[in-house]
Amino acid sequence: MYTMKSGSSRLVNADIAKERQKASFDPLELTYLVDGGQEKTKHRHLLDDFVLGDSALDTQSSDDYLSYDDSYSRALKKVAYLLKKIRESPSFENDIESIIHLFLKYSGSTAFPEGAPIGVHFAMFIPSLLGQASDEQHSVWLGPAMDLKIIGCYAQTELGHGDRKSVV
């Protein structure tokens, strides 16, 4: 059973709402603390509404009975739709962090239960570029990565487990 949160279009599980009312602290203040402030909570809600409020992303239907190919095709169509919607929205211009947030939060759940086919690109490759590349490398790689002219992957190995080819 879900209820509407007062003054909002958000559904809240009735049991969670009941427990929040019993808290000895203000749950909203805790949310602000976890999110990093009231403005960041508002921004997160806007991002959630951007995805969850769009019927074209169909967060309710299940892929349980689709073939792998059909499920993958459906996921590609959703990703393409979301990327087009992001590009057309002025609120995402130069906001790489919000785009990464959308793919991190919704890959493997709600909007993309089958997983976003380019989730690794946004969840791992672009953050690696942002955190580890020089300014010069950013100028070469970040634009094409954000425009999907290149699609990155991520690979790693563990010491002692495949790092010495002569032993493998």
Tab-separated table of N, CA and C in Angstrom:
chain	number	residue	atom	x	y	z
A	1	MET	N	0.839	-1.178	0.000
A	1	MET	CA	0.000	0.000	0.000
A	1	MET	C	0.879	1.234	0.000
A	2	TYR	N	0.589	2.143	-0.900
A	2	TYR	CA	1.351	3.377	-1.028
A	2	TYR	C	0.428	4.561	-0.824
A	3	THR	N	0.983	5.610	-0.238
A	3	THR	CA	0.221	6.837	-0.043
A	3	THR	C	0.978	7.985	-0.690
A	4	MET	N	0.251	9.047	-0.986
A	4	MET	CA	0.878	10.237	-1.559
A	4	MET	C	1.502	11.047	-0.434
A	5	LYS	N	2.722	11.480	-0.636
A	5	LYS	CA	3.384	12.360	0.309
A	5	LYS	C	2.717	13.731	0.192
A	6	SER	N	2.409	14.365	1.309
A	6	SER	CA	1.688	15.634	1.251
A	6	SER	C	2.474	16.679	0.478
A	7	GLY	N	1.784	17.390	-0.408
A	7	GLY	CA	2.397	18.426	-1.210
A	7	GLY	C	3.319	17.903	-2.297
A	8	SER	N	3.169	16.622	-2.657
A	8	SER	CA	4.082	16.029	-3.625
A	8	SER	C	3.352	15.021	-4.495
A	9	SER	N	3.982	14.674	-5.588
A	9	SER	CA	3.427	13.629	-6.449
A	9	SER	C	4.111	12.295	-6.166
A	10	ARG	N	4.908	12.231	-5.117
A	10	ARG	CA	5.677	11.027	-4.789
A	10	ARG	C	4.850	10.035	-3.975
A	11	LEU	N	4.935	8.784	-4.394
A	11	LEU	CA	4.314	7.715	-3.636
A	11	LEU	C	5.277	7.254	-2.556
A	12	VAL	N	4.758	7.049	-1.367
A	12	VAL	CA	5.569	6.576	-0.252
A	12	VAL	C	4.903	5.326	0.306
A	13	ASN	N	5.691	4.287	0.511
A	13	ASN	CA	5.177	3.067	1.115
A	13	ASN	C	4.542	3.419	2.463
A	14	ALA	N	3.333	2.922	2.706
A	14	ALA	CA	2.578	3.273	3.917
A	14	ALA	C	3.330	2.881	5.190
A	15	ASP	N	4.008	1.731	5.182
A	15	ASP	CA	4.762	1.307	6.366
A	15	ASP	C	5.933	2.244	6.647
A	16	ILE	N	6.581	2.691	5.584
A	16	ILE	CA	7.697	3.621	5.759
A	16	ILE	C	7.183	4.958	6.287
A	17	ALA	N	6.070	5.439	5.738
A	17	ALA	CA	5.492	6.705	6.199
A	17	ALA	C	5.126	6.621	7.680
A	18	LYS	N	4.566	5.492	8.086
A	18	LYS	CA	4.169	5.292	9.486
A	18	LYS	C	5.399	5.315	10.409
A	19	GLU	N	6.468	4.636	10.003
A	19	GLU	CA	7.687	4.615	10.813
A	19	GLU	C	8.334	5.988	10.891
A	20	ARG	N	8.286	6.735	9.800
A	20	ARG	CA	8.869	8.073	9.803
A	20	ARG	C	8.159	8.983	10.796
A	21	GLN	N	6.857	8.781	10.968
A	21	GLN	CA	6.097	9.601	11.913
A	21	GLN	C	6.505	9.306	13.353
A	22	LYS	N	7.026	8.117	13.627
A	22	LYS	CA	7.434	7.735	14.980
A	22	LYS	C	8.846	8.190	15.328
A	23	ALA	N	9.598	8.663	14.365
A	23	ALA	CA	11.006	9.003	14.589
A	23	ALA	C	11.155	10.115	15.625
A	24	SER	N	12.257	10.038	16.395
A	24	SER	CA	12.548	11.065	17.397
A	24	SER	C	13.310	12.245	16.790
A	25	PHE	N	13.475	12.231	15.480
A	25	PHE	CA	14.163	13.293	14.760
A	25	PHE	C	13.369	13.575	13.490
A	26	ASP	N	13.705	14.643	12.825
A	26	ASP	CA	13.022	14.997	11.589
A	26	ASP	C	13.662	14.232	10.426
A	27	PRO	N	12.957	13.243	9.844
A	27	PRO	CA	13.541	12.468	8.741
A	27	PRO	C	13.968	13.327	7.555
A	28	LEU	N	13.274	14.436	7.342
A	28	LEU	CA	13.638	15.319	6.243
A	28	LEU	C	15.007	15.953	6.487
A	29	GLU	N	15.286	16.318	7.734
A	29	GLU	CA	16.601	16.877	8.069
A	29	GLU	C	17.699	15.832	7.840
A	30	LEU	N	17.416	14.579	8.140
A	30	LEU	CA	18.377	13.509	7.891
A	30	LEU	C	18.606	13.347	6.380
A	31	THR	N	17.549	13.450	5.608
A	31	THR	CA	17.666	13.382	4.148
A	31	THR	C	18.572	14.498	3.644
A	32	TYR	N	18.369	15.706	4.144
A	32	TYR	CA	19.215	16.829	3.743
A	32	TYR	C	20.684	16.571	4.096
A	33	LEU	N	20.902	16.005	5.262
A	33	LEU	CA	22.262	15.711	5.696
A	33	LEU	C	22.919	14.683	4.766
A	34	VAL	N	22.200	13.613	4.461
A	34	VAL	CA	22.726	12.555	3.592
A	34	VAL	C	22.976	13.075	2.177
A	35	ASP	N	22.062	13.896	1.683
A	35	ASP	CA	22.192	14.426	0.319
A	35	ASP	C	23.216	15.556	0.207
A	36	GLY	N	23.575	16.147	1.325
A	36	GLY	CA	24.523	17.258	1.278
A	36	GLY	C	23.865	18.621	1.294
A	37	GLY	N	22.619	18.687	1.729
A	37	GLY	CA	21.915	19.959	1.834
A	37	GLY	C	20.557	19.932	1.150
A	38	GLN	N	19.728	20.909	1.516
A	38	GLN	CA	18.366	20.975	0.998
A	38	GLN	C	18.334	21.165	-0.518
A	39	GLU	N	19.230	21.982	-1.050
A	39	GLU	CA	19.259	22.211	-2.502
A	39	GLU	C	19.612	20.940	-3.259
A	40	LYS	N	20.523	20.151	-2.707
A	40	LYS	CA	20.896	18.897	-3.372
A	40	LYS	C	19.753	17.889	-3.322
A	41	THR	N	18.968	17.901	-2.241
A	41	THR	CA	17.787	17.032	-2.169
A	41	THR	C	16.779	17.450	-3.229
A	42	LYS	N	16.542	18.755	-3.364
A	42	LYS	CA	15.621	19.242	-4.407
A	42	LYS	C	16.106	18.829	-5.789
A	43	HIS	N	17.408	18.958	-6.019
A	43	HIS	CA	17.976	18.582	-7.313
A	43	HIS	C	17.798	17.086	-7.568
A	44	ARG	N	18.025	16.262	-6.536
A	44	ARG	CA	17.847	14.816	-6.681
A	44	ARG	C	16.394	14.489	-7.009
A	45	HIS	N	15.470	15.175	-6.382
A	45	HIS	CA	14.041	14.956	-6.681
A	45	HIS	C	13.708	15.349	-8.123
A	46	LEU	N	14.308	16.428	-8.599
A	46	LEU	CA	14.090	16.825	-9.999
A	46	LEU	C	14.606	15.746	-10.958
A	47	LEU	N	15.767	15.178	-10.645
A	47	LEU	CA	16.316	14.103	-11.474
A	47	LEU	C	15.405	12.877	-11.445
A	48	ASP	N	14.923	12.531	-10.253
A	48	ASP	CA	14.009	11.388	-10.135
A	48	ASP	C	12.747	11.619	-10.957
A	49	ASP	N	12.185	12.807	-10.853
A	49	ASP	CA	10.964	13.126	-11.606
A	49	ASP	C	11.218	13.108	-13.108
A	50	PHE	N	12.425	13.489	-13.514
A	50	PHE	CA	12.806	13.496	-14.921
A	50	PHE	C	12.676	12.088	-15.514
A	51	VAL	N	13.025	11.079	-14.730
A	51	VAL	CA	12.950	9.687	-15.194
A	51	VAL	C	11.607	9.062	-14.843
A	52	LEU	N	11.243	9.107	-13.571
A	52	LEU	CA	10.054	8.388	-13.112
A	52	LEU	C	8.752	9.004	-13.597
A	53	GLY	N	8.782	10.281	-13.945
A	53	GLY	CA	7.580	10.947	-14.424
A	53	GLY	C	7.354	10.797	-15.913
A	54	ASP	N	8.171	10.024	-16.575
A	54	ASP	CA	8.089	9.878	-18.027
A	54	ASP	C	7.573	8.484	-18.377
A	55	SER	N	6.362	8.430	-18.899
A	55	SER	CA	5.750	7.127	-19.212
A	55	SER	C	6.499	6.383	-20.320
A	56	ALA	N	7.252	7.093	-21.148
A	56	ALA	CA	8.006	6.425	-22.215
A	56	ALA	C	9.112	5.536	-21.650
A	57	LEU	N	9.547	5.822	-20.423
A	57	LEU	CA	10.564	4.976	-19.800
A	57	LEU	C	9.947	3.786	-19.086
A	58	ASP	N	8.628	3.765	-18.962
A	58	ASP	CA	7.877	2.610	-18.482
A	58	ASP	C	8.588	1.850	-17.372
A	59	THR	N	8.529	2.391	-16.169
A	59	THR	CA	9.229	1.778	-15.047
A	59	THR	C	8.428	0.653	-14.388
A	60	GLN	N	7.223	0.398	-14.843
A	60	GLN	CA	6.379	-0.583	-14.173
A	60	GLN	C	6.334	-1.965	-14.831
A	61	SER	N	6.456	-2.034	-16.138
A	61	SER	CA	6.296	-3.334	-16.772
A	61	SER	C	7.555	-4.182	-16.619
A	62	SER	N	7.373	-5.470	-16.697
A	62	SER	CA	8.446	-6.417	-16.462
A	62	SER	C	8.976	-6.993	-17.767
A	63	ASP	N	10.246	-7.287	-17.761
A	63	ASP	CA	10.873	-7.952	-18.909
A	63	ASP	C	11.013	-9.449	-18.672
A	64	ASP	N	10.394	-9.963	-17.617
A	64	ASP	CA	10.578	-11.360	-17.227
A	64	ASP	C	10.297	-12.351	-18.344
A	65	TYR	N	9.375	-12.033	-19.215
A	65	TYR	CA	8.981	-12.998	-20.232
A	65	TYR	C	9.519	-12.665	-21.618
A	66	LEU	N	10.399	-11.679	-21.697
A	66	LEU	CA	11.002	-11.336	-22.977
A	66	LEU	C	12.254	-12.185	-23.204
A	67	SER	N	12.561	-12.427	-24.460
A	67	SER	CA	13.816	-13.100	-24.775
A	67	SER	C	14.965	-12.140	-24.456
A	68	TYR	N	16.164	-12.673	-24.395
A	68	TYR	CA	17.325	-11.814	-24.131
A	68	TYR	C	17.419	-10.717	-25.191
A	69	ASP	N	17.273	-11.098	-26.452
A	69	ASP	CA	17.380	-10.123	-27.544
A	69	ASP	C	16.316	-9.034	-27.429
A	70	ASP	N	15.077	-9.432	-27.107
A	70	ASP	CA	13.999	-8.450	-26.969
A	70	ASP	C	14.231	-7.532	-25.768
A	71	SER	N	14.707	-8.106	-24.671
A	71	SER	CA	14.987	-7.312	-23.482
A	71	SER	C	16.120	-6.317	-23.749
A	72	TYR	N	17.158	-6.772	-24.426
A	72	TYR	CA	18.291	-5.900	-24.755
A	72	TYR	C	17.853	-4.790	-25.708
A	73	SER	N	17.048	-5.153	-26.696
A	73	SER	CA	16.544	-4.169	-27.654
A	73	SER	C	15.700	-3.118	-26.945
A	74	ARG	N	14.858	-3.566	-26.041
A	74	ARG	CA	14.015	-2.636	-25.275
A	74	ARG	C	14.892	-1.696	-24.446
A	75	ALA	N	15.936	-2.237	-23.830
A	75	ALA	CA	16.838	-1.421	-23.019
A	75	ALA	C	17.558	-0.384	-23.884
A	76	LEU	N	18.006	-0.786	-25.069
A	76	LEU	CA	18.671	0.158	-25.971
A	76	LEU	C	17.737	1.304	-26.358
A	77	LYS	N	16.480	0.969	-26.641
A	77	LYS	CA	15.508	1.999	-27.010
A	77	LYS	C	15.291	2.982	-25.857
A	78	LYS	N	15.224	2.465	-24.636
A	78	LYS	CA	15.033	3.334	-23.472
A	78	LYS	C	16.245	4.235	-23.256
A	79	VAL	N	17.443	3.668	-23.388
A	79	VAL	CA	18.655	4.463	-23.218
A	79	VAL	C	18.715	5.556	-24.280
A	80	ALA	N	18.428	5.196	-25.524
A	80	ALA	CA	18.444	6.185	-26.611
A	80	ALA	C	17.426	7.293	-26.330
A	81	TYR	N	16.251	6.904	-25.857
A	81	TYR	CA	15.220	7.886	-25.534
A	81	TYR	C	15.688	8.810	-24.407
A	82	LEU	N	16.252	8.220	-23.336
A	82	LEU	CA	16.701	9.027	-22.202
A	82	LEU	C	17.826	9.973	-22.623
A	83	LEU	N	18.770	9.489	-23.416
A	83	LEU	CA	19.861	10.354	-23.863
A	83	LEU	C	19.345	11.503	-24.725
A	84	LYS	N	18.377	11.221	-25.584
A	84	LYS	CA	17.778	12.279	-26.418
A	84	LYS	C	17.077	13.306	-25.527
A	85	LYS	N	16.358	12.811	-24.542
A	85	LYS	CA	15.647	13.694	-23.618
A	85	LYS	C	16.636	14.561	-22.825
A	86	ILE	N	17.752	13.969	-22.398
A	86	ILE	CA	18.786	14.714	-21.676
A	86	ILE	C	19.368	15.805	-22.563
A	87	ARG	N	19.680	15.454	-23.812
A	87	ARG	CA	20.282	16.423	-24.735
A	87	ARG	C	19.343	17.591	-25.038
A	88	GLU	N	18.036	17.319	-25.044
A	88	GLU	CA	17.060	18.363	-25.351
A	88	GLU	C	16.696	19.213	-24.144
A	89	SER	N	17.121	18.797	-22.970
A	89	SER	CA	16.786	19.524	-21.750
A	89	SER	C	17.886	20.517	-21.394
A	90	PRO	N	17.558	21.804	-21.339
A	90	PRO	CA	18.584	22.799	-21.008
A	90	PRO	C	19.160	22.615	-19.604
A	91	SER	N	18.429	21.961	-18.713
A	91	SER	CA	18.918	21.802	-17.341
A	91	SER	C	20.108	20.851	-17.238
A	92	PHE	N	20.383	20.086	-18.294
A	92	PHE	CA	21.510	19.160	-18.252
A	92	PHE	C	22.746	19.670	-18.982
A	93	GLU	N	22.671	20.860	-19.554
A	93	GLU	CA	23.809	21.377	-20.294
A	93	GLU	C	25.024	21.498	-19.377
A	94	ASN	N	26.083	20.810	-19.735
A	94	ASN	CA	27.341	20.784	-18.970
A	94	ASN	C	27.184	20.234	-17.551
A	95	ASP	N	26.164	19.464	-17.295
A	95	ASP	CA	25.956	18.889	-15.964
A	95	ASP	C	26.256	17.386	-16.003
A	96	ILE	N	27.525	17.076	-16.126
A	96	ILE	CA	27.963	15.680	-16.245
A	96	ILE	C	27.577	14.879	-15.010
A	97	GLU	N	27.700	15.476	-13.827
A	97	GLU	CA	27.407	14.762	-12.588
A	97	GLU	C	25.952	14.260	-12.545
A	98	SER	N	25.015	15.075	-13.005
A	98	SER	CA	23.605	14.665	-12.998
A	98	SER	C	23.353	13.541	-13.988
A	99	ILE	N	24.007	13.595	-15.133
A	99	ILE	CA	23.837	12.526	-16.125
A	99	ILE	C	24.391	11.222	-15.562
A	100	ILE	N	25.555	11.284	-14.939
A	100	ILE	CA	26.131	10.092	-14.307
A	100	ILE	C	25.186	9.575	-13.232
A	101	HIS	N	24.635	10.480	-12.429
A	101	HIS	CA	23.698	10.088	-11.367
A	101	HIS	C	22.516	9.302	-11.933
A	102	LEU	N	21.948	9.782	-13.030
A	102	LEU	CA	20.792	9.090	-13.618
A	102	LEU	C	21.141	7.659	-14.006
A	103	PHE	N	22.286	7.474	-14.633
A	103	PHE	CA	22.655	6.127	-15.056
A	103	PHE	C	23.071	5.247	-13.885
A	104	LEU	N	23.727	5.807	-12.881
A	104	LEU	CA	24.085	5.016	-11.703
A	104	LEU	C	22.843	4.576	-10.939
A	105	LYS	N	21.931	5.510	-10.758
A	105	LYS	CA	20.743	5.206	-9.947
A	105	LYS	C	19.764	4.270	-10.634
A	106	TYR	N	19.583	4.431	-11.933
A	106	TYR	CA	18.519	3.695	-12.601
A	106	TYR	C	18.972	2.480	-13.396
A	107	SER	N	20.278	2.240	-13.522
A	107	SER	CA	20.741	1.025	-14.191
A	107	SER	C	20.511	-0.164	-13.265
A	108	GLY	N	19.827	-1.162	-13.769
A	108	GLY	CA	19.548	-2.354	-12.977
A	108	GLY	C	18.339	-2.225	-12.067
A	109	SER	N	17.635	-1.101	-12.132
A	109	SER	CA	16.429	-0.927	-11.325
A	109	SER	C	15.466	-0.017	-12.069
A	110	THR	N	14.299	0.128	-11.566
A	110	THR	CA	13.201	0.962	-12.075
A	110	THR	C	13.212	1.192	-13.576
A	111	ALA	N	13.866	2.227	-14.070
A	111	ALA	CA	13.787	2.558	-15.491
A	111	ALA	C	14.487	1.532	-16.370
A	112	PHE	N	15.541	0.915	-15.850
A	112	PHE	CA	16.307	-0.064	-16.622
A	112	PHE	C	16.510	-1.344	-15.817
A	113	PRO	N	15.431	-2.088	-15.545
A	113	PRO	CA	15.606	-3.307	-14.745
A	113	PRO	C	16.504	-4.328	-15.439
A	114	GLU	N	16.564	-4.244	-16.765
A	114	GLU	CA	17.400	-5.169	-17.523
A	114	GLU	C	18.843	-4.696	-17.577
A	115	GLY	N	19.116	-3.535	-17.004
A	115	GLY	CA	20.444	-2.946	-17.047
A	115	GLY	C	20.570	-2.037	-18.254
A	116	ALA	N	21.227	-0.927	-18.082
A	116	ALA	CA	21.423	0.000	-19.198
A	116	ALA	C	22.608	-0.494	-20.027
A	117	PRO	N	22.406	-0.721	-21.317
A	117	PRO	CA	23.483	-1.255	-22.149
A	117	PRO	C	24.758	-0.413	-22.144
A	118	ILE	N	24.639	0.878	-21.857
A	118	ILE	CA	25.845	1.697	-21.772
A	118	ILE	C	26.050	2.217	-20.347
A	119	GLY	N	25.517	1.480	-19.384
A	119	GLY	CA	25.658	1.882	-17.987
A	119	GLY	C	27.104	1.981	-17.539
A	120	VAL	N	27.939	1.032	-17.951
A	120	VAL	CA	29.347	1.057	-17.559
A	120	VAL	C	30.029	2.313	-18.107
A	121	HIS	N	29.635	2.720	-19.282
A	121	HIS	CA	30.207	3.929	-19.893
A	121	HIS	C	29.990	5.134	-18.980
A	122	PHE	N	28.742	5.306	-18.506
A	122	PHE	CA	28.427	6.459	-17.659
A	122	PHE	C	28.782	6.233	-16.193
A	123	ALA	N	28.731	4.997	-15.729
A	123	ALA	CA	28.964	4.729	-14.312
A	123	ALA	C	30.436	4.545	-13.969
A	124	MET	N	31.243	4.116	-14.940
A	124	MET	CA	32.647	3.852	-14.619
A	124	MET	C	33.637	4.559	-15.548
A	125	PHE	N	33.383	4.540	-16.848
A	125	PHE	CA	34.351	5.101	-17.787
A	125	PHE	C	34.448	6.625	-17.650
A	126	ILE	N	33.322	7.315	-17.723
A	126	ILE	CA	33.353	8.780	-17.623
A	126	ILE	C	33.853	9.239	-16.251
A	127	PRO	N	33.398	8.635	-15.133
A	127	PRO	CA	33.981	9.033	-13.847
A	127	PRO	C	35.497	8.786	-13.774
A	128	SER	N	35.971	7.734	-14.427
A	128	SER	CA	37.420	7.501	-14.457
A	128	SER	C	38.129	8.603	-15.225
A	129	LEU	N	37.548	9.017	-16.346
A	129	LEU	CA	38.121	10.145	-17.092
A	129	LEU	C	38.140	11.412	-16.228
A	130	LEU	N	37.031	11.675	-15.564
A	130	LEU	CA	36.936	12.888	-14.746
A	130	LEU	C	37.945	12.883	-13.606
A	131	GLY	N	38.132	11.725	-12.995
A	131	GLY	CA	38.979	11.645	-11.814
A	131	GLY	C	40.448	11.395	-12.083
A	132	GLN	N	40.778	10.818	-13.242
A	132	GLN	CA	42.160	10.401	-13.453
A	132	GLN	C	42.842	11.039	-14.656
A	133	ALA	N	42.093	11.642	-15.551
A	133	ALA	CA	42.694	12.226	-16.758
A	133	ALA	C	43.167	13.651	-16.489
A	134	SER	N	44.175	14.050	-17.224
A	134	SER	CA	44.680	15.430	-17.138
A	134	SER	C	43.721	16.358	-17.884
A	135	ASP	N	43.926	17.657	-17.729
A	135	ASP	CA	43.109	18.624	-18.463
A	135	ASP	C	43.241	18.410	-19.970
A	136	GLU	N	44.455	18.122	-20.416
A	136	GLU	CA	44.683	17.868	-21.838
A	136	GLU	C	43.904	16.634	-22.300
A	137	GLN	N	43.928	15.584	-21.495
A	137	GLN	CA	43.178	14.372	-21.841
A	137	GLN	C	41.672	14.627	-21.812
A	138	HIS	N	41.214	15.443	-20.856
A	138	HIS	CA	39.789	15.820	-20.827
A	138	HIS	C	39.389	16.455	-22.148
A	139	SER	N	40.214	17.375	-22.625
A	139	SER	CA	39.862	18.086	-23.857
A	139	SER	C	39.800	17.140	-25.059
A	140	VAL	N	40.547	16.070	-25.025
A	140	VAL	CA	40.547	15.109	-26.137
A	140	VAL	C	39.421	14.086	-26.003
A	141	TRP	N	39.199	13.570	-24.797
A	141	TRP	CA	38.329	12.403	-24.626
A	141	TRP	C	36.949	12.675	-24.038
A	142	LEU	N	36.812	13.667	-23.179
A	142	LEU	CA	35.550	13.843	-22.454
A	142	LEU	C	34.382	14.224	-23.365
A	143	GLY	N	34.585	15.160	-24.283
A	143	GLY	CA	33.514	15.557	-25.209
A	143	GLY	C	33.003	14.385	-26.042
A	144	PRO	N	33.918	13.669	-26.729
A	144	PRO	CA	33.465	12.509	-27.508
A	144	PRO	C	32.791	11.431	-26.651
A	145	ALA	N	33.261	11.264	-25.405
A	145	ALA	CA	32.641	10.265	-24.519
A	145	ALA	C	31.219	10.686	-24.143
A	146	MET	N	31.028	11.965	-23.839
A	146	MET	CA	29.697	12.449	-23.482
A	146	MET	C	28.750	12.430	-24.675
A	147	ASP	N	29.278	12.619	-25.871
A	147	ASP	CA	28.454	12.590	-27.085
A	147	ASP	C	28.294	11.185	-27.658
A	148	LEU	N	28.860	10.196	-26.993
A	148	LEU	CA	28.827	8.784	-27.413
A	148	LEU	C	29.487	8.559	-28.776
A	149	LYS	N	30.430	9.409	-29.096
A	149	LYS	CA	31.234	9.164	-30.303
A	149	LYS	C	32.275	8.097	-30.010
A	150	ILE	N	32.617	7.971	-28.732
A	150	ILE	CA	33.379	6.818	-28.260
A	150	ILE	C	32.602	6.257	-27.079
A	151	ILE	N	32.621	4.969	-26.929
A	151	ILE	CA	31.963	4.320	-25.792
A	151	ILE	C	33.027	3.545	-25.040
A	152	GLY	N	33.196	3.901	-23.799
A	152	GLY	CA	34.252	3.302	-22.995
A	152	GLY	C	33.800	2.043	-22.286
A	153	CYS	N	34.776	1.305	-21.884
A	153	CYS	CA	34.533	0.120	-21.063
A	153	CYS	C	35.471	0.213	-19.873
A	154	TYR	N	35.450	-0.767	-19.066
A	154	TYR	CA	36.266	-0.744	-17.870
A	154	TYR	C	36.756	-2.157	-17.633
A	155	ALA	N	38.033	-2.292	-17.399
A	155	ALA	CA	38.605	-3.608	-17.108
A	155	ALA	C	39.663	-3.450	-16.033
A	156	GLN	N	39.833	-4.476	-15.253
A	156	GLN	CA	40.880	-4.440	-14.241
A	156	GLN	C	41.325	-5.856	-13.952
A	157	THR	N	42.434	-5.965	-13.326
A	157	THR	CA	42.941	-7.260	-12.904
A	157	THR	C	43.418	-7.117	-11.470
A	158	GLU	N	43.636	-8.229	-10.823
A	158	GLU	CA	44.128	-8.212	-9.456
A	158	GLU	C	45.553	-8.718	-9.445
A	159	LEU	N	46.356	-8.123	-8.594
A	159	LEU	CA	47.726	-8.585	-8.473
A	159	LEU	C	47.742	-10.072	-8.164
A	160	GLY	N	48.577	-10.799	-8.872
A	160	GLY	CA	48.692	-12.224	-8.636
A	160	GLY	C	47.630	-13.046	-9.344
A	161	HIS	N	46.727	-12.398	-10.054
A	161	HIS	CA	45.635	-13.112	-10.738
A	161	HIS	C	45.544	-12.635	-12.189
A	162	GLY	N	46.547	-12.947	-12.982
A	162	GLY	CA	46.488	-12.600	-14.385
A	162	GLY	C	47.324	-11.403	-14.766
A	163	ASP	N	48.052	-10.830	-13.810
A	163	ASP	CA	48.854	-9.669	-14.162
A	163	ASP	C	50.214	-10.053	-14.756
A	164	ARG	N	50.585	-11.315	-14.607
A	164	ARG	CA	51.847	-11.781	-15.192
A	164	ARG	C	51.537	-12.828	-16.251
A	165	LYS	N	51.578	-12.415	-17.492
A	165	LYS	CA	51.186	-13.293	-18.588
A	165	LYS	C	52.001	-14.569	-18.664
A	166	SER	N	53.268	-14.505	-18.272
A	166	SER	CA	54.129	-15.693	-18.369
A	166	SER	C	53.677	-16.791	-17.409
A	167	VAL	N	52.955	-16.439	-16.358
A	167	VAL	CA	52.514	-17.426	-15.364
A	167	VAL	C	51.135	-17.992	-15.736
A	168	VAL	N	50.366	-17.248	-16.482
A	168	VAL	CA	49.002	-17.655	-16.797
A	168	VAL	C	48.968	-18.817	-17.756
